[in-house]
Coordinates of N, CA and C in Angstrom, one line a residue:
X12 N -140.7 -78.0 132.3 CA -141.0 -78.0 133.8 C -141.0 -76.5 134.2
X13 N -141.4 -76.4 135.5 CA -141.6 -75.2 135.5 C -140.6 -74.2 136.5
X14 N -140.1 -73.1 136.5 CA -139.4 -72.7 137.2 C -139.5 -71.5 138.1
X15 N -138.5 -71.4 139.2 CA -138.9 -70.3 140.0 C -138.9 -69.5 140.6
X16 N -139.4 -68.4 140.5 CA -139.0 -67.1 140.3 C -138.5 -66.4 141.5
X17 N -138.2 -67.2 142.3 CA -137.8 -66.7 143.6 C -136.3 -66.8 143.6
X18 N -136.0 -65.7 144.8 CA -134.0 -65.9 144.6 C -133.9 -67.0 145.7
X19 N -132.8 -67.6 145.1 CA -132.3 -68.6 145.9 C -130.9 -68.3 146.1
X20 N -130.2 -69.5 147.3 CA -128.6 -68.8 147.5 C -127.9 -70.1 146.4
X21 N -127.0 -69.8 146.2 CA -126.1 -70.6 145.2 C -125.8 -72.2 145.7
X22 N -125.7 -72.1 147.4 CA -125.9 -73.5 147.6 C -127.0 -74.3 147.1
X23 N -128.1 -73.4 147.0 CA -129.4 -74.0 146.5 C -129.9 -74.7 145.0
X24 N -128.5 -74.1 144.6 CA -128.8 -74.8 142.9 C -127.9 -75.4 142.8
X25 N -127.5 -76.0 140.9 CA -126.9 -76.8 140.7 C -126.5 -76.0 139.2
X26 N -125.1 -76.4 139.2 CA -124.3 -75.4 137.9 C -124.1 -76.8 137.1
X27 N -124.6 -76.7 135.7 CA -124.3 -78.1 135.3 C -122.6 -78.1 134.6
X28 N -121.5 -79.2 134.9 CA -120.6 -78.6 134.4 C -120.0 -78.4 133.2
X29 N -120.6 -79.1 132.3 CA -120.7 -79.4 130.8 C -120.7 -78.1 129.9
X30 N -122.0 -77.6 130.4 CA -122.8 -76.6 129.7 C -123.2 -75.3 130.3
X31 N -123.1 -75.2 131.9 CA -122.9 -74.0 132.3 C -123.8 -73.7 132.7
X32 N -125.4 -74.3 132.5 CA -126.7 -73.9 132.4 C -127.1 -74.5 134.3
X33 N -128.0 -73.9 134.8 CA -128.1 -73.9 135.9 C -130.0 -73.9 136.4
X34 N -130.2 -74.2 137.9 CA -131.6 -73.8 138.1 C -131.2 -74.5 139.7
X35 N -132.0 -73.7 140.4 CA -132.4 -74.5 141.7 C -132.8 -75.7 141.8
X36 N -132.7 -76.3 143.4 CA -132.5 -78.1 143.6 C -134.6 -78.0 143.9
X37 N -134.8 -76.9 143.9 CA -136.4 -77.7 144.0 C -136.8 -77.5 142.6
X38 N -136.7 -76.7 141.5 CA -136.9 -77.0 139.9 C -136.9 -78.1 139.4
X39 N -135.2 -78.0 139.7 CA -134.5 -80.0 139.3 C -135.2 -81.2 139.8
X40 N -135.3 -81.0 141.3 CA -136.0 -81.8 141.6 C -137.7 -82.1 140.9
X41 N -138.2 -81.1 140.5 CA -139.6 -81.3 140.0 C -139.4 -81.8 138.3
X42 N -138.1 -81.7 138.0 CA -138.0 -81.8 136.4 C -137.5 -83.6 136.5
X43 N -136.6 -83.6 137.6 CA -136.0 -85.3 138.0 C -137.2 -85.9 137.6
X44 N -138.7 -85.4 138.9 CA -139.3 -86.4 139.1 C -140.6 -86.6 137.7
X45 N -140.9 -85.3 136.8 CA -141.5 -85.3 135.7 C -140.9 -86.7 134.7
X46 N -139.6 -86.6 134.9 CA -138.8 -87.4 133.8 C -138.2 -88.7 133.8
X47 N -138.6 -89.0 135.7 CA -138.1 -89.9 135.6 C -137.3 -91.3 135.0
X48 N -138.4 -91.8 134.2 CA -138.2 -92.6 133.4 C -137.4 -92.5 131.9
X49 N -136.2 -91.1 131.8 CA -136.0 -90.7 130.7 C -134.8 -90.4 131.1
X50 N -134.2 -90.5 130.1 CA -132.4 -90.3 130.4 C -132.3 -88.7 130.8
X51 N -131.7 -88.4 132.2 CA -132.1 -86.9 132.6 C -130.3 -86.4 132.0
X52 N -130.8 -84.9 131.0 CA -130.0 -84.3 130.5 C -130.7 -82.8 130.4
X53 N -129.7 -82.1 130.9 CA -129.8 -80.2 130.9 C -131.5 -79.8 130.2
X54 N -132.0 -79.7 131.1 CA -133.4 -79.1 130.6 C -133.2 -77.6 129.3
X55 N -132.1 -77.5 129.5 CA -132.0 -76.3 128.8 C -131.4 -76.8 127.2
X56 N -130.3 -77.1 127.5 CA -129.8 -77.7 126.1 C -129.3 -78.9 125.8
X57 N -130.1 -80.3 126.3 CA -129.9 -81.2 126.6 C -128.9 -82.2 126.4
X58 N -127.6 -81.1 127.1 CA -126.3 -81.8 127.5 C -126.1 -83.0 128.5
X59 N -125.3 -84.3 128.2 CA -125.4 -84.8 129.4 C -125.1 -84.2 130.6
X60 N -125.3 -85.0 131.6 CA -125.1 -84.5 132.9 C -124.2 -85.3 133.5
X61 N -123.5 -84.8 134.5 CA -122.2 -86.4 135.2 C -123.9 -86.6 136.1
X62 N -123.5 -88.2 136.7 CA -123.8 -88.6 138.2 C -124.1 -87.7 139.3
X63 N -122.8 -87.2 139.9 CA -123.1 -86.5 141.0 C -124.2 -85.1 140.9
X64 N -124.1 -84.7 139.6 CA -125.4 -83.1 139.3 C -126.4 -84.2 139.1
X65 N -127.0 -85.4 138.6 CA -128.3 -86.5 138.9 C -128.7 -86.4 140.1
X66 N -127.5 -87.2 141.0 CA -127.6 -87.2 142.7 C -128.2 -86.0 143.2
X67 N -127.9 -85.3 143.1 CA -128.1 -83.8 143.8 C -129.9 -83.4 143.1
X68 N -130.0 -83.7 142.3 CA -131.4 -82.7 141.5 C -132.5 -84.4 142.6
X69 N -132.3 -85.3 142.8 CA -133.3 -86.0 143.7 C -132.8 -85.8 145.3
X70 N -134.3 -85.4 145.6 CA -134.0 -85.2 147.3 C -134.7 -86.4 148.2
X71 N -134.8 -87.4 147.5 CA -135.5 -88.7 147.6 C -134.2 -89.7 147.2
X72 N -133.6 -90.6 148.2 CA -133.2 -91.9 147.8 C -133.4 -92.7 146.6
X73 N -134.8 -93.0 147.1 CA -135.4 -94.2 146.5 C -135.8 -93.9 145.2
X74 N -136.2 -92.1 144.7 CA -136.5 -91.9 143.3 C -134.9 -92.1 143.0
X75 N -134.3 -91.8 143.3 CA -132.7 -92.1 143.0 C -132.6 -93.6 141.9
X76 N -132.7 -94.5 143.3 CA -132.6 -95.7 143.1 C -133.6 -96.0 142.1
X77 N -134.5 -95.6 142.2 CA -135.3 -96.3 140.8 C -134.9 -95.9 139.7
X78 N -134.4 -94.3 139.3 CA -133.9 -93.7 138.0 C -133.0 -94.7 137.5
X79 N -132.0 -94.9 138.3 CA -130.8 -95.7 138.1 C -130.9 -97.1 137.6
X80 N -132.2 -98.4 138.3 CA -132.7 -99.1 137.8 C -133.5 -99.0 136.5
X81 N -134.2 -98.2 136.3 CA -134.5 -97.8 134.8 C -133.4 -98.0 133.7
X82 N -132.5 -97.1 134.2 CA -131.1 -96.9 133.1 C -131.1 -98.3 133.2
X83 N -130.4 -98.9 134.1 CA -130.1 -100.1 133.6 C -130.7 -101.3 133.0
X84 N -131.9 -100.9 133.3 CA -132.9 -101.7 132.2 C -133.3 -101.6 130.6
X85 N -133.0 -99.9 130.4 CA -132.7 -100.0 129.3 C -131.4 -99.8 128.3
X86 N -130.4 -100.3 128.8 CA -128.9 -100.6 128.8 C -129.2 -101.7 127.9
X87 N -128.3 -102.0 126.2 CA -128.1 -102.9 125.6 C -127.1 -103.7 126.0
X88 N -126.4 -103.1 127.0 CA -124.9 -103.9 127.0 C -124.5 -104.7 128.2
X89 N -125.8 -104.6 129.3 CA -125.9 -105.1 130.4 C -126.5 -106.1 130.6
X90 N -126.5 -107.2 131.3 CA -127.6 -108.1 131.5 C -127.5 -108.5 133.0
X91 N -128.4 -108.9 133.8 CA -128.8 -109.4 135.6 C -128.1 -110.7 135.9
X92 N -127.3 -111.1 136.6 CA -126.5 -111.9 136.8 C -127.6 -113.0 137.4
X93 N -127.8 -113.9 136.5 CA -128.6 -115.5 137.6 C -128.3 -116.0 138.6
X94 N -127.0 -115.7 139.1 CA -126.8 -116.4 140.4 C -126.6 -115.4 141.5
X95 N -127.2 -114.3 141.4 CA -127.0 -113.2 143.0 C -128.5 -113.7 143.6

């Protein structure tokens, strides 16, 4: 993905806490939405990531909610309850 080269202020990015590696929320956000469909981990050294650094890299809800539907569709350990 691509990244950029402008300065941003520190509220603007996201420090991943794992691995330390970092980049601004419009990068992330362009890397979220490239990958959607792909378990999203540190573009840099593809450490997991918790939840809340996911939450933060989408500035869209609903790409949110779809990522998360993904995961759980390709979860072995999950299945959709018949009666909701």
């Amino acid at each position: 993905f691509f990244f950029s080269c402008e300065e941003k202020a520190g509220r603007d990015c996201v420090l991943f806490e794992l691995c330390h590696h970092f980049a601004c929320l419009t990068c992330l956000n362009n890397y979220a939405r490239t990958n959607i469909h792909q378990q999203l981990k540190c573009f840099q050294c593809a450490q997991s990531l918790y939840l809340s650094e996911i939450r933060r890299m989408f500035n869209d809800d609903r790409l949110l909610i779809q990522y998360q539907e993904h995961l759980l569709e390709l979860s072995q350990n999950l299945i959709w309850c018949p009666r909701c």
